[in-house]
Tab-separated table of C-alpha atoms in Angstrom:
chain	number	residue	atom	x	y	z
A	24	MET	CA	20.677	48.487	-34.228
A	25	LEU	CA	24.080	49.871	-34.595
A	26	THR	CA	24.292	48.675	-37.947
A	27	PHE	CA	21.123	50.515	-39.157
A	28	LEU	CA	22.549	53.677	-37.335
A	29	GLY	CA	25.668	53.442	-39.147
A	30	ILE	CA	24.100	53.099	-42.550
A	31	LEU	CA	21.941	55.925	-41.727
A	32	LEU	CA	24.689	58.203	-40.930
A	33	ILE	CA	26.508	57.151	-44.067
A	34	ILE	CA	23.491	57.909	-46.081
A	35	ILE	CA	23.014	61.332	-44.482
A	36	GLY	CA	26.760	62.298	-45.010
A	37	VAL	CA	26.694	61.409	-48.539
A	38	LEU	CA	23.371	63.074	-49.284
A	39	THR	CA	24.223	66.332	-47.669
A	40	LEU	CA	27.509	66.587	-49.662
A	41	ILE	CA	25.767	66.038	-52.876
A	42	LEU	CA	22.849	68.453	-52.166
A	43	LYS	CA	25.637	71.081	-50.935
A	44	SER	CA	27.219	70.809	-54.333
A	45	ILE	CA	23.877	71.134	-56.088
A	46	ILE	CA	21.975	73.748	-54.163
A	47	LYS	CA	24.128	76.845	-53.199
A	48	LYS	CA	21.483	78.519	-50.987
A	49	ASP	CA	21.966	78.585	-47.239
A	50	GLY	CA	19.157	77.035	-45.148
A	51	PHE	CA	18.552	73.659	-43.472
A	52	LEU	CA	21.770	72.446	-45.676
A	53	GLY	CA	23.719	75.367	-44.351
A	54	TRP	CA	24.099	73.532	-40.976
A	55	PHE	CA	25.714	70.601	-42.790
A	56	THR	CA	29.094	71.931	-43.621
A	57	THR	CA	31.532	69.855	-45.728
A	58	ASN	CA	33.395	68.793	-42.554
A	59	ARG	CA	30.298	67.748	-40.845
A	60	SER	CA	29.105	65.782	-43.767
A	61	ILE	CA	32.369	63.926	-43.849
A	62	GLN	CA	32.183	63.502	-40.165
A	63	PHE	CA	28.644	61.846	-40.430
A	64	THR	CA	29.840	59.460	-43.106
A	65	LEU	CA	32.941	58.410	-41.394
A	66	LEU	CA	30.984	57.993	-38.071
A	67	GLY	CA	28.393	55.740	-39.898
A	68	ILE	CA	31.385	53.819	-41.557
A	69	LEU	CA	32.942	53.387	-38.233
A	70	LEU	CA	29.612	52.028	-36.650
A	71	SER	CA	29.185	49.703	-39.622
A	72	ILE	CA	32.656	48.298	-39.186
A	73	ILE	CA	32.051	47.802	-35.553
A	74	THR	CA	28.639	46.009	-35.926
A	75	GLY	CA	30.064	44.018	-38.870
A	76	MET	CA	33.266	42.798	-36.918
A	77	PHE	CA	31.887	42.251	-33.558
A	78	PHE	CA	28.559	40.909	-31.803
A	79	TYR	CA	27.695	40.145	-28.254
A	80	ALA	CA	26.961	36.492	-27.403
A	81	ASP	CA	24.370	35.855	-24.717
A	82	ALA	CA	24.539	33.291	-21.953
A	83	GLY	CA	22.408	30.169	-22.676
A	84	THR	CA	22.784	30.531	-26.332
A	85	ALA	CA	24.895	28.822	-29.076
A	86	TYR	CA	25.877	30.801	-32.136
A	87	ALA	CA	26.756	29.417	-35.661
A	88	VAL	CA	28.870	32.171	-37.173
A	89	GLN	CA	29.151	31.876	-40.981
A	90	TYR	CA	31.929	33.876	-42.492
A	91	VAL	CA	31.760	35.840	-45.871
A	92	SER	CA	34.843	33.687	-46.754
A	93	GLY	CA	32.703	30.744	-46.812
A	94	GLY	CA	33.812	29.084	-43.212
A	95	ASP	CA	31.608	28.911	-40.216
A	96	LYS	CA	32.263	28.322	-36.621
A	97	MET	CA	30.159	27.401	-33.353
A	98	ILE	CA	30.574	29.756	-30.340
A	99	THR	CA	28.992	28.740	-27.173
A	100	THR	CA	30.622	31.155	-24.600
A	101	GLN	CA	29.254	34.541	-23.810
A	102	GLY	CA	30.915	38.006	-24.265
A	103	LEU	CA	32.063	40.318	-27.254
A	104	LYS	CA	33.120	37.880	-30.231
A	105	LEU	CA	34.427	38.639	-33.906
A	106	LYS	CA	32.151	37.677	-36.818
A	107	TRP	CA	34.112	39.593	-39.501
A	108	TRP	CA	30.853	40.610	-41.314
A	109	GLY	CA	29.668	37.162	-41.375
A	110	ARG	CA	26.134	35.827	-40.516
A	111	ILE	CA	25.274	34.614	-37.131
A	112	ILE	CA	22.608	32.179	-36.159
A	113	PRO	CA	21.634	32.110	-32.448
A	114	LEU	CA	20.042	28.845	-30.915
A	115	SER	CA	19.107	28.558	-27.504
A	116	TYR	CA	20.665	25.657	-25.423
A	117	GLU	CA	16.975	24.560	-24.341
A	118	THR	CA	14.072	25.786	-26.088
A	119	SER	CA	10.432	25.398	-24.343
A	120	ILE	CA	7.660	24.483	-26.464
A	121	LYS	CA	3.926	24.555	-25.017
A	122	ASP	CA	0.493	23.804	-26.384
A	123	ILE	CA	-1.919	25.541	-24.070
A	124	ILE	CA	-5.532	25.070	-23.696
A	125	LEU	CA	-7.355	28.354	-23.649
A	126	LYS	CA	-10.554	28.976	-21.859
A	127	ASP	CA	-12.948	31.902	-22.932
A	128	GLY	CA	-11.189	35.169	-22.321
A	129	ASP	CA	-7.768	33.716	-21.983
A	130	GLU	CA	-4.818	35.156	-23.893
A	131	LEU	CA	-2.087	33.153	-25.299
A	132	PRO	CA	1.347	34.091	-23.683
A	133	LYS	CA	3.842	35.785	-26.149
A	134	SER	CA	6.657	33.757	-27.721
A	135	SER	CA	10.386	34.812	-27.364
A	136	GLN	CA	13.654	33.553	-27.978
A	137	GLY	CA	13.795	29.937	-26.356
A	138	ILE	CA	10.183	30.065	-25.484
A	139	TYR	CA	7.264	29.136	-27.873
A	140	ASN	CA	3.633	29.013	-27.163
A	141	ARG	CA	0.766	28.163	-29.263
A	142	LYS	CA	-3.087	27.182	-28.786
A	143	ALA	CA	-3.743	23.408	-28.072
A	144	GLN	CA	-5.221	21.635	-30.983
A	145	LYS	CA	-8.064	19.037	-30.906
A	146	TRP	CA	-7.094	15.469	-31.615
A	147	GLU	CA	-9.123	12.365	-32.067
A	148	PHE	CA	-8.772	8.989	-30.364
A	149	SER	CA	-9.426	5.613	-31.874
A	150	ASP	CA	-12.856	5.756	-30.517
A	151	ALA	CA	-13.703	8.930	-32.200
A	152	ILE	CA	-13.589	11.037	-29.150
A	153	LYS	CA	-12.089	14.488	-29.473
A	154	ALA	CA	-10.080	16.416	-27.068
A	155	GLU	CA	-7.833	19.352	-26.875
A	156	ILE	CA	-4.533	18.371	-25.375
A	157	SER	CA	-1.837	20.542	-23.902
A	158	THR	CA	1.781	19.525	-23.940
A	159	SER	CA	5.019	20.734	-22.574
A	160	VAL	CA	8.315	19.823	-24.510
A	161	ILE	CA	11.751	20.980	-23.661
A	162	VAL	CA	14.099	20.499	-26.651
A	163	GLY	CA	17.930	20.776	-26.350
A	164	VAL	CA	20.771	21.445	-28.973
A	165	ASN	CA	23.804	19.397	-29.252
A	166	ILE	CA	26.602	21.791	-28.384
A	167	ASN	CA	29.027	18.871	-27.905
A	168	ASP	CA	29.376	17.913	-31.575
A	169	GLU	CA	30.301	21.256	-33.597
A	170	LYS	CA	29.739	19.468	-36.993
A	171	VAL	CA	26.263	18.424	-36.156
A	172	PHE	CA	25.506	21.703	-34.835
A	173	LEU	CA	26.538	23.720	-37.610
A	174	ASN	CA	24.918	21.374	-40.075
A	175	MET	CA	21.708	21.731	-38.293
A	176	ALA	CA	22.040	25.587	-38.293
A	177	ASP	CA	23.011	25.489	-41.953
A	178	ARG	CA	19.986	23.662	-42.813
A	179	ASN	CA	17.390	25.514	-40.758
A	180	ARG	CA	19.115	29.130	-40.701
A	181	SER	CA	16.952	30.189	-37.719
A	182	GLU	CA	15.693	29.010	-34.371
A	183	SER	CA	12.153	29.825	-35.315
A	184	LYS	CA	12.471	27.925	-38.501
A	185	LEU	CA	13.838	24.857	-36.524
A	186	ILE	CA	10.827	25.031	-34.283
A	187	TYR	CA	8.038	25.703	-36.614
A	188	GLY	CA	9.481	23.676	-39.326
A	189	ARG	CA	10.991	20.810	-37.707
A	190	VAL	CA	10.048	20.318	-33.997
A	191	LEU	CA	6.273	21.310	-33.926
A	192	PRO	CA	5.413	18.855	-37.002
A	193	ASN	CA	7.145	15.860	-34.977
A	194	ILE	CA	5.142	16.974	-31.886
A	195	ASP	CA	1.856	16.896	-33.902
A	196	ALA	CA	2.902	13.538	-35.644
A	197	ALA	CA	3.725	11.791	-32.091
A	198	ILE	CA	0.331	13.035	-30.508
A	199	LYS	CA	-1.697	11.876	-33.511
A	200	ASN	CA	-0.045	8.483	-33.495
A	201	THR	CA	-0.415	8.150	-29.663
A	202	CYS	CA	-4.047	9.055	-29.878
A	203	LYS	CA	-4.505	6.334	-32.587
A	204	LEU	CA	-3.095	3.870	-30.219
A	205	MET	CA	-5.708	3.986	-27.476
A	206	ASP	CA	-9.305	4.847	-26.719
A	207	ALA	CA	-10.384	7.949	-24.736
A	208	GLN	CA	-11.912	5.306	-22.170
A	209	ASP	CA	-8.583	3.772	-21.849
A	210	TYR	CA	-6.846	7.042	-21.279
A	211	ILE	CA	-8.937	7.718	-18.312
A	212	SER	CA	-8.971	4.209	-17.049
A	213	GLY	CA	-5.240	4.249	-16.315
A	214	GLN	CA	-3.280	4.560	-19.535
A	215	ALA	CA	-2.433	8.136	-19.283
A	216	SER	CA	1.204	7.144	-18.355
A	217	ASP	CA	1.381	4.984	-21.588
A	218	PHE	CA	0.291	7.950	-23.409
A	219	ASP	CA	3.172	9.943	-21.934
A	220	ARG	CA	5.544	7.233	-22.700
A	221	TYR	CA	4.541	6.614	-26.212
A	222	PHE	CA	4.581	10.484	-27.025
A	223	ARG	CA	8.129	10.878	-25.575
A	224	ASP	CA	9.653	7.767	-27.160
A	225	GLN	CA	8.408	8.883	-30.754
A	226	LEU	CA	10.058	12.210	-30.330
A	227	GLU	CA	13.205	10.801	-29.224
A	228	ASN	CA	13.496	7.731	-31.417
A	229	GLY	CA	11.277	8.375	-34.399
A	230	MET	CA	7.480	8.092	-35.119
A	231	TYR	CA	5.939	4.726	-34.992
A	232	GLN	CA	4.599	2.936	-37.978
A	233	VAL	CA	1.102	1.877	-37.054
A	234	GLU	CA	-1.216	-0.712	-38.666
A	235	GLN	CA	-4.871	-0.911	-38.527
A	236	TYR	CA	-6.848	-4.005	-37.424
A	237	TYR	CA	-10.352	-5.024	-36.651
A	238	GLU	CA	-11.546	-6.085	-33.088
A	239	SER	CA	-14.871	-7.653	-32.751
A	240	GLU	CA	-17.312	-6.022	-30.374
A	241	ASN	CA	-20.142	-8.172	-30.113
A	242	THR	CA	-19.245	-11.929	-29.712
A	243	ASN	CA	-21.796	-14.762	-29.037
A	244	GLU	CA	-21.298	-15.780	-25.335
A	245	ILE	CA	-21.340	-19.380	-24.401
A	246	VAL	CA	-22.617	-20.125	-20.891
A	247	GLY	CA	-23.314	-23.423	-19.106
A	248	ASP	CA	-21.597	-26.338	-17.272
A	249	THR	CA	-20.159	-29.733	-18.275
A	250	THR	CA	-23.561	-31.063	-19.148
A	251	THR	CA	-25.433	-28.256	-20.713
A	252	ILE	CA	-24.051	-25.553	-22.955
A	253	ARG	CA	-26.159	-22.729	-24.557
A	254	LYS	CA	-25.091	-19.967	-26.889
A	255	ILE	CA	-26.420	-16.491	-26.480
A	256	ASN	CA	-26.684	-14.434	-29.505
A	257	VAL	CA	-26.098	-10.666	-28.062
A	258	GLY	CA	-26.767	-8.926	-31.286
A	259	LYS	CA	-25.439	-8.400	-34.650
A	260	SER	CA	-21.656	-8.900	-34.599
A	261	SER	CA	-19.709	-5.609	-35.597
A	262	LYS	CA	-16.019	-4.824	-35.890
A	263	GLN	CA	-14.272	-1.803	-34.757
A	264	LYS	CA	-11.182	-0.398	-36.475
A	265	LYS	CA	-8.253	0.027	-34.320
A	266	PHE	CA	-4.394	0.719	-34.612
A	267	ARG	CA	-1.589	-0.892	-33.078
A	268	ILE	CA	2.365	-0.515	-33.411
A	269	LYS	CA	3.718	-2.323	-36.301
A	270	ARG	CA	6.502	-4.866	-35.435
A	271	LYS	CA	9.357	-6.124	-37.592
A	272	SER	CA	9.984	-9.607	-37.921
A	273	ASP	CA	12.585	-9.762	-34.993
A	274	GLY	CA	9.927	-8.143	-32.704
A	275	SER	CA	11.265	-4.640	-32.622
A	276	ILE	CA	9.343	-1.610	-33.219
A	277	ALA	CA	9.058	-0.258	-36.827
A	278	ARG	CA	9.626	3.361	-37.112
A	279	ASP	CA	9.479	6.076	-39.573
A	280	ASN	CA	12.874	7.669	-39.424
A	281	SER	CA	12.472	9.868	-42.572
A	282	ASN	CA	12.207	12.976	-40.517
A	283	THR	CA	13.405	12.787	-36.836
A	284	LEU	CA	14.823	15.212	-34.512
A	285	LYS	CA	17.794	12.877	-33.978
A	286	GLN	CA	18.916	14.013	-37.416
A	287	TYR	CA	19.513	17.465	-36.250
A	288	GLY	CA	21.304	16.354	-32.861
A	289	LEU	CA	18.226	17.617	-30.931
A	290	LYS	CA	17.630	16.134	-27.542
A	291	ILE	CA	14.242	15.890	-25.731
A	292	TYR	CA	14.685	16.884	-22.005
A	293	GLN	CA	10.938	16.915	-21.348
A	294	ALA	CA	7.815	15.510	-23.190
A	295	GLN	CA	4.515	15.162	-21.324
A	296	VAL	CA	0.744	15.765	-21.542
A	297	THR	CA	-0.100	18.771	-19.112
A	298	GLY	CA	-3.927	18.502	-19.623
A	299	ILE	CA	-6.775	17.283	-21.725
A	300	ASP	CA	-10.125	19.012	-22.380
A	301	TRP	CA	-12.548	16.369	-23.649
A	302	GLU	CA	-15.470	17.229	-26.053
A	303	GLU	CA	-18.834	17.928	-24.116
A	304	SER	CA	-20.434	14.649	-25.054
A	305	PHE	CA	-17.650	12.696	-23.593
A	306	ASP	CA	-17.749	15.026	-20.544
A	307	GLU	CA	-21.438	13.923	-20.094
A	308	ARG	CA	-20.716	10.267	-20.330
A	309	LEU	CA	-17.925	10.882	-17.697
A	310	ASP	CA	-20.251	12.583	-15.435
A	311	LEU	CA	-22.761	9.439	-15.772
A	312	GLN	CA	-19.907	6.911	-15.271
A	313	LYS	CA	-18.733	8.930	-12.232
A	314	ASN	CA	-22.218	8.841	-10.778
A	315	GLU	CA	-22.471	4.918	-11.594
A	316	VAL	CA	-19.077	4.260	-10.051
A	317	ALA	CA	-20.115	6.451	-6.846
A	318	GLN	CA	-23.339	4.586	-6.695
A	319	THR	CA	-21.763	1.321	-7.099
A	320	GLN	CA	-19.256	2.219	-4.361
A	321	LEU	CA	-21.857	3.234	-2.079
A	322	GLU	CA	-23.871	-0.152	-2.567
A	323	LYS	CA	-20.510	-1.983	-2.091
A	324	GLN	CA	-19.908	-0.092	1.277
A	325	GLN	CA	-23.458	-0.822	2.269
A	326	ALA	CA	-22.989	-4.319	1.402
A	327	GLU	CA	-19.731	-4.670	3.315
A	328	ARG	CA	-21.289	-2.922	6.229
A	329	GLU	CA	-24.155	-5.541	6.158
A	330	TYR	CA	-21.691	-8.275	5.717
A	331	TYR	CA	-19.550	-7.222	8.746
A	332	ARG	CA	-22.814	-6.466	10.818
A	333	ALA	CA	-23.587	-10.137	10.205
A	334	LYS	CA	-20.114	-11.170	11.146
A	335	LYS	CA	-20.340	-9.090	14.241
A	336	GLU	CA	-23.524	-10.867	15.257
A	337	VAL	CA	-22.084	-14.191	14.467
A	338	ALA	CA	-19.266	-13.087	16.579
A	339	LYS	CA	-21.165	-11.950	19.390
A	340	GLY	CA	-23.284	-15.245	19.500
A	341	GLU	CA	-19.854	-17.178	19.252
A	342	SER	CA	-18.657	-14.996	22.096
A	343	GLU	CA	-21.775	-15.558	24.254
A	344	LYS	CA	-21.610	-19.292	23.451
A	345	ALA	CA	-18.149	-19.393	24.577
A	346	LYS	CA	-18.896	-17.439	27.815
A	347	GLU	CA	-21.860	-19.760	28.537
A	348	ARG	CA	-19.601	-22.910	27.672
A	349	ALA	CA	-16.919	-21.536	30.059
A	350	ARG	CA	-19.497	-21.056	32.808
A	351	LEU	CA	-20.832	-24.612	32.439
A	352	GLU	CA	-17.469	-26.148	32.127
A	353	LYS	CA	-16.498	-24.261	35.316
A	354	ILE	CA	-19.615	-25.538	37.043
A	355	GLN	CA	-18.900	-29.054	35.687
A	356	ILE	CA	-15.210	-28.906	36.830
A	357	GLN	CA	-16.587	-27.869	40.238
A	358	GLN	CA	-18.995	-30.718	40.502
A	359	THR	CA	-16.500	-33.046	39.205
A	360	ILE	CA	-13.888	-31.973	41.696
A	361	GLU	CA	-16.400	-32.288	44.516
A	362	ALA	CA	-17.517	-35.740	43.409
A	363	GLU	CA	-13.798	-36.783	43.118
A	364	THR	CA	-13.217	-35.446	46.719
A	365	GLN	CA	-16.358	-37.214	47.969
A	366	ALA	CA	-15.190	-40.461	46.412
A	367	LYS	CA	-11.756	-39.923	47.758
A	368	VAL	CA	-13.308	-39.160	51.201
A	369	ALA	CA	-15.601	-42.322	51.089
A	370	GLY	CA	-12.585	-44.304	49.822
A	371	PHE	CA	-10.326	-43.053	52.701
A	372	ASN	CA	-13.163	-43.687	55.191
A	373	LEU	CA	-13.661	-47.075	53.937
A	374	ILE	CA	-9.976	-47.692	54.220
A	375	LYS	CA	-10.426	-46.381	57.876
A	376	GLU	CA	-13.250	-48.363	58.823
A	377	LYS	CA	-11.509	-51.377	57.172
A	378	LYS	CA	-8.236	-50.640	59.223
A	379	GLN	CA	-10.452	-50.056	62.417
A	380	TYR	CA	-12.291	-53.381	61.747
A	381	GLU	CA	-9.080	-55.180	61.436
A	382	VAL	CA	-7.838	-53.662	64.509
A	383	GLU	CA	-10.783	-54.509	66.451
A	384	GLN	CA	-10.633	-57.948	65.031
A	385	PHE	CA	-7.168	-58.189	66.143
A	386	LYS	CA	-8.111	-56.970	69.625
A	387	ALA	CA	-10.752	-59.580	69.965
A	388	LYS	CA	-8.305	-62.206	68.714
A	389	SER	CA	-5.872	-61.061	71.321
A	390	LYS	CA	-8.270	-61.103	74.012
A	391	LYS	CA	-9.461	-64.468	72.905
A	392	VAL	CA	-5.889	-65.610	72.829
A	393	ALA	CA	-5.113	-64.136	76.227
A	394	ALA	CA	-8.361	-65.660	77.826
A	395	ASP	CA	-7.328	-68.985	76.232
A	396	ALA	CA	-3.929	-68.630	77.652
A	397	GLN	CA	-5.192	-67.765	81.075
A	398	TYR	CA	-7.790	-70.623	80.814
A	399	TYR	CA	-5.223	-72.888	79.854
A	400	GLU	CA	-2.977	-71.744	82.547
A	401	ASN	CA	-5.753	-72.289	85.291
A	402	ALA	CA	-6.492	-75.502	83.978
A	403	LYS	CA	-2.991	-76.616	84.146
A	404	LEU	CA	-2.783	-75.188	87.753
A	405	VAL	CA	-5.971	-77.085	88.804
A	406	SER	CA	-4.746	-80.232	87.094
A	407	ALA	CA	-1.218	-79.966	88.550
A	408	GLY	CA	-2.454	-79.042	92.075
A	409	LEU	CA	-1.592	-75.885	94.123
A	410	THR	CA	1.024	-75.825	96.991
A	411	PRO	CA	-0.290	-74.892	100.327
A	412	GLN	CA	1.441	-71.685	100.076
A	413	GLU	CA	0.145	-70.835	96.627
A	414	ARG	CA	-3.327	-72.015	97.571
A	415	ALA	CA	-3.174	-69.598	100.526
A	416	GLU	CA	-2.024	-66.724	98.280
A	417	TRP	CA	-4.738	-67.412	95.872
A	418	GLU	CA	-7.241	-67.405	98.503
A	419	TYR	CA	-6.077	-64.234	99.873
A	420	LYS	CA	-6.178	-62.554	96.633
A	421	THR	CA	-9.597	-63.809	96.102
A	422	ALA	CA	-10.800	-62.799	99.418
A	423	VAL	CA	-9.315	-59.148	98.888
A	424	GLY	CA	-11.061	-58.903	95.516
A	425	VAL	CA	-14.418	-60.062	96.835
A	426	ALA	CA	-14.036	-57.668	99.746
A	427	LYS	CA	-13.295	-54.700	97.432
A	428	GLU	CA	-16.215	-55.554	95.257
A	429	ILE	CA	-18.418	-55.829	98.223
A	430	LYS	CA	-17.195	-52.480	99.499
A	431	ASP	CA	-18.063	-50.814	96.081
A	432	LEU	CA	-21.371	-52.701	95.819
A	433	GLN	CA	-24.619	-50.478	95.951
A	434	LEU	CA	-27.506	-52.752	97.280
A	435	PRO	CA	-31.088	-51.509	97.490
A	436	SER	CA	-31.747	-49.736	100.772
A	437	THR	CA	-35.075	-51.647	101.045
A	438	TYR	CA	-36.113	-55.072	99.945
A	439	ILE	CA	-39.135	-57.110	100.601
A	440	GLU	CA	-38.760	-60.455	102.208
A	441	GLY	CA	-41.064	-62.876	100.231
A	442	SER	CA	-40.618	-66.262	101.890
A	443	LYS	CA	-41.284	-67.225	105.423
A	444	ASP	CA	-39.490	-70.716	105.180
A	445	GLY	CA	-36.188	-69.341	106.384
A	446	ASN	CA	-34.599	-68.802	102.885
A	447	SER	CA	-34.188	-65.151	102.887
A	448	GLY	CA	-30.476	-65.532	103.394
A	449	ASN	CA	-30.156	-67.332	100.042
A	450	LEU	CA	-31.918	-64.406	98.085
A	451	LEU	CA	-29.656	-61.891	99.472
A	452	GLN	CA	-26.624	-64.159	98.748
A	453	SER	CA	-27.783	-64.353	94.984
A	454	LEU	CA	-28.275	-60.513	94.591
A	455	ILE	CA	-24.718	-59.940	96.014
A	456	GLY	CA	-23.200	-62.807	93.655
A	457	ALA	CA	-24.999	-61.190	90.674
A	458	GLU	CA	-24.062	-57.694	91.217
A	459	LEU	CA	-20.417	-58.797	91.867
A	460	ALA	CA	-20.269	-60.725	88.636
A	461	LYS	CA	-21.579	-57.695	86.824
A	462	LYS	CA	-18.910	-55.552	88.108
A	463	MET	CA	-16.203	-57.923	87.477
A	464	MET	CA	-17.394	-58.376	83.763
A	465	GLU	CA	-17.577	-54.417	83.374
A	466	LYS	CA	-13.950	-54.155	84.406
A	467	LYS	CA	-12.823	-56.664	82.037
């Protein structure tokens, strides 16, 4: 702007001086005196000198200054800088490049220094499905190597030429190659991350060399077991053309390095797909697939619910069986304990009876032994004969015992004498003797 203003002032000053010398009349030119014309010219020259010698460097921008003498220099700091009427090429440290999918009524954002926007293009995947792909790429210049930076600036001469002539064609080639390497169905089935990886790798390290191959679609299916094998023809066999990354003999990726961003010292800070707008036919197919998937999921959930319901019934039955088993086992244990207790009690009673029998048997034997001993003693006394004193003592004890027994004897208060021959005394004696014998036996 200052340069244009300076040149304009110089032209005005020189023209007014020339016209004043040709046209002598006063008028509009009368205001331009000779001094004023010279002042306009000098001011224009001063402005041209200032704008030619100096420029202001903005932050975030690197400048390649090409001097009129033939040398060049890289400037990366901001502020007022000398350029000595040289040419400057400004390049942003980082440049944002976006492909934007526009809907009906949308307007494309304006591009400016460091920001470039364009409408997303349609690309075809390997299965012939087309889609608009929006991307976001951030490219940075190399300010650490002055030689590489100045070479890149000299070859491109402006940032717009660098972007439109170098970067965007590489982005297009990377998208095209990546679309060749997969089907649209593969992309929506989980290979979206692979798409981003292939896309960025090609921008950073060079385009892939791809080769086409044919993959059989319909193959004859063999079913059966070890004894019977049948071959099912599923239709006419066809082949689908596909592409894959070409490999070198050592297994590394073969790349096309004829025109890469690395040649210009550019670095990729970001490269990713931000959106895909599929063609209508594929959207319809996706809707059908979504419905099928949803139906399948619903049926799967219903099947799982029935399965767990059956498991629940089985578990409930097992629980009831276990409960009933526990109840019967408890009864069985109680009955077993009772039987064992009764058996033990019977055993103890048997042992008790046996011991009591043994005791009674022992008592009987003791009595018999005592009786035998007494009998033996009496027999000995009888056979040995008693002394008068002993006989008197024996008779005394016998009389005392008989008297005591007679005293306690209870005879009938009335009896009938059944004989007239004078033997009634013998009957009374017999009764008394019998009762005495009975009492004496009871006391023993």
